[in-house]
Short mmCIF file of C-alpha atoms and ligand atoms in Angstrom, two decimals:
data_model
loop_
_atom_site.label_atom_id
_atom_site.label_comp_id
_atom_site.label_asym_id
_atom_site.label_seq_id
_atom_site.Cartn_x
_atom_site.Cartn_y
_atom_site.Cartn_z
CA UNK A 242 -0.19 0.10 0.19
CA UNK A 243 2.08 3.57 -0.93
CA UNK A 244 1.95 5.69 2.11
CA UNK A 245 -0.30 9.15 1.83
CA UNK A 246 3.59 10.46 0.54
CA UNK A 247 4.01 8.64 -2.34
CA UNK A 248 0.75 8.95 -3.43
CA UNK A 249 2.02 12.67 -2.81
CA UNK A 250 5.08 12.52 -4.41
CA UNK A 251 3.37 10.81 -7.86
CA UNK A 252 1.13 13.47 -7.91
CA UNK A 253 -1.73 12.01 -7.34
CA UNK A 254 -3.12 13.30 -4.16
CA UNK A 255 -2.57 17.42 -4.06
CA UNK A 256 0.25 19.12 -2.32
CA UNK A 257 1.89 22.23 -2.42
CA UNK A 258 5.32 21.49 -3.18
CA UNK A 259 8.31 24.14 -2.22
CA UNK A 260 11.00 22.72 -3.42
CA UNK A 261 12.37 19.19 -5.13
CA UNK A 262 14.89 17.98 -5.84
CA UNK A 263 16.04 13.86 -6.87
CA UNK A 264 15.92 12.76 -3.49
CA UNK A 265 13.20 14.68 -2.23
CA UNK A 266 10.13 16.76 -2.14
CA UNK A 267 8.64 19.37 0.65
CA UNK A 268 5.96 20.27 0.26
CA UNK A 269 3.78 21.92 3.77
CA UNK A 270 2.48 20.65 6.04
CA UNK A 271 -2.07 20.76 5.75
CA UNK A 272 -1.90 21.84 9.56
CA UNK A 273 0.71 24.18 9.93
CA UNK A 274 1.99 24.30 13.93
CA UNK A 275 3.75 27.60 12.32
CA UNK A 276 3.62 30.28 10.29
CA UNK A 277 6.04 28.34 8.12
CA UNK A 278 5.51 24.77 8.07
CA UNK A 279 7.29 22.45 5.24
CA UNK A 280 7.73 18.53 5.58
CA UNK A 281 10.50 17.44 3.10
CA UNK A 282 10.06 13.61 1.99
CA UNK A 283 12.58 11.06 0.41
CA UNK A 284 10.89 10.03 -2.70
CA UNK A 285 12.58 6.84 -1.51
CA UNK A 286 10.26 5.83 1.44
CA UNK A 287 11.77 3.99 4.93
CA UNK A 288 9.36 4.32 7.24
CA UNK A 289 11.08 5.09 9.74
CA UNK A 290 14.53 5.00 10.60
CA UNK A 291 14.69 1.92 13.14
CA UNK A 292 14.72 0.67 8.82
CA UNK A 293 17.45 2.85 7.83
CA UNK A 294 20.84 0.08 6.74
CA UNK A 295 24.15 1.90 5.67
CA UNK A 296 23.17 2.51 2.26
CA UNK A 297 21.28 4.83 2.84
CA UNK A 298 23.27 6.63 4.64
CA UNK A 299 22.87 9.58 1.66
CA UNK A 300 19.02 8.93 1.03
CA UNK A 301 19.81 10.88 4.70
CA UNK A 302 22.26 13.15 4.12
CA UNK A 303 19.40 14.67 1.31
CA UNK A 304 16.80 14.71 3.54
CA UNK A 305 19.60 17.31 6.00
CA UNK A 306 20.15 18.90 2.79
CA UNK A 307 16.56 19.42 1.41
CA UNK A 308 14.54 20.28 4.51
CA UNK A 309 18.55 23.65 4.63
CA UNK A 310 17.27 24.08 0.85
CA UNK A 311 13.05 24.29 2.30
CA UNK A 312 14.79 26.95 4.99
CA UNK A 313 16.27 29.48 3.04
CA UNK A 314 13.68 29.09 0.01
CA UNK A 315 11.93 29.83 3.48
CA UNK A 316 14.11 32.58 4.45
CA UNK A 317 14.56 31.17 7.99
CA UNK A 318 17.82 30.89 7.91
CA UNK A 319 19.24 34.08 10.43
CA UNK A 320 16.14 33.72 12.33
CA UNK A 321 17.14 29.75 12.74
CA UNK A 322 14.43 26.70 12.25
CA UNK A 323 13.27 23.53 13.67
CA UNK A 324 13.53 19.81 12.56
CA UNK A 325 11.70 17.73 13.63
CA UNK A 326 11.71 13.76 12.88
CA UNK A 327 8.79 11.89 14.45
CA UNK A 328 9.67 8.34 14.50
CA UNK A 329 7.02 6.07 16.42
CA UNK A 330 3.85 5.40 18.17
CA UNK A 331 5.97 7.77 20.88
CA UNK A 332 6.45 10.69 19.02
CA UNK A 333 3.28 10.97 18.19
CA UNK A 334 4.40 9.66 13.65
CA UNK A 335 1.28 9.67 11.94
CA UNK A 336 1.88 8.97 7.82
CA UNK A 337 5.15 6.14 8.06
CA UNK A 338 7.04 7.46 5.75
CA UNK A 339 10.34 8.84 6.53
CA UNK A 340 10.01 12.17 7.00
CA UNK A 341 11.72 16.38 8.02
CA UNK A 342 9.37 18.61 9.33
CA UNK A 343 10.78 22.18 8.91
CA UNK A 344 9.25 24.99 11.09
CA UNK A 345 9.74 28.42 11.28
CA UNK A 346 8.70 31.46 11.67
CA UNK A 347 8.10 31.89 15.55
CA UNK A 348 10.03 31.15 18.81
CA UNK A 349 9.36 27.80 19.61
CA UNK A 350 9.52 26.30 23.51
CA UNK A 351 12.35 22.82 24.88
CA UNK A 352 11.80 20.91 26.41
CA UNK A 353 8.93 20.35 23.34
CA UNK A 354 5.23 19.50 24.47
P1 AMP B 592 3.75 12.49 11.51
O1 AMP B 592 3.33 12.85 12.81
O2 AMP B 592 5.21 13.76 11.86
O3 AMP B 592 3.64 11.32 11.15
O4 AMP B 592 3.30 14.21 9.85
C1 AMP B 592 2.45 13.89 8.90
C2 AMP B 592 2.03 15.24 9.50
O5 AMP B 592 1.55 15.72 7.43
C3 AMP B 592 0.93 15.92 9.87
O6 AMP B 592 2.15 16.94 10.48
C4 AMP B 592 0.11 15.94 8.58
O7 AMP B 592 -0.69 17.95 9.16
C5 AMP B 592 0.19 16.11 7.32
N1 AMP B 592 0.01 16.05 5.93
C6 AMP B 592 -1.82 15.24 6.94
N2 AMP B 592 -2.16 14.73 5.44
C7 AMP B 592 -1.29 16.06 4.27
C8 AMP B 592 -1.75 15.35 2.57
N3 AMP B 592 -2.27 15.88 3.15
N4 AMP B 592 -0.85 17.30 3.02
C9 AMP B 592 -0.24 17.61 3.74
N5 AMP B 592 0.30 17.49 5.14
C10 AMP B 592 0.05 16.30 5.83
#
């Protein structure tokens, strides 16, 4: 069964895509938690971090570089931003397709809720 994010990548479900390259696709979260809230999703799906092997090191690197590209395009670099990776049940991961949240445009507290 393709994940929701695979369907977005395939163009079967509409999304507001803000960045894409050969490795990742980034689109606005449908329920934004901040003025900027973009999801960076690898084109090749991994359900969670535990599914990644050594061969996936480049994919994981491209995920971070994709997040940085989004931050630059959204003008977040100077003020800063937060990257979030919800991995598994306790973290509240909803979509079993590894992804980074890029959130910014306001301040964030620590520790996270
Ligand atoms: P996570 O909890 O880390 O798995 O995050 C999944 C995120 O996907 C949530 O922040 C949702 O708001 C977001 N989301 C769910 N459906 C869509 C959609 N169709 N387009 C964009 N974002 C979505």
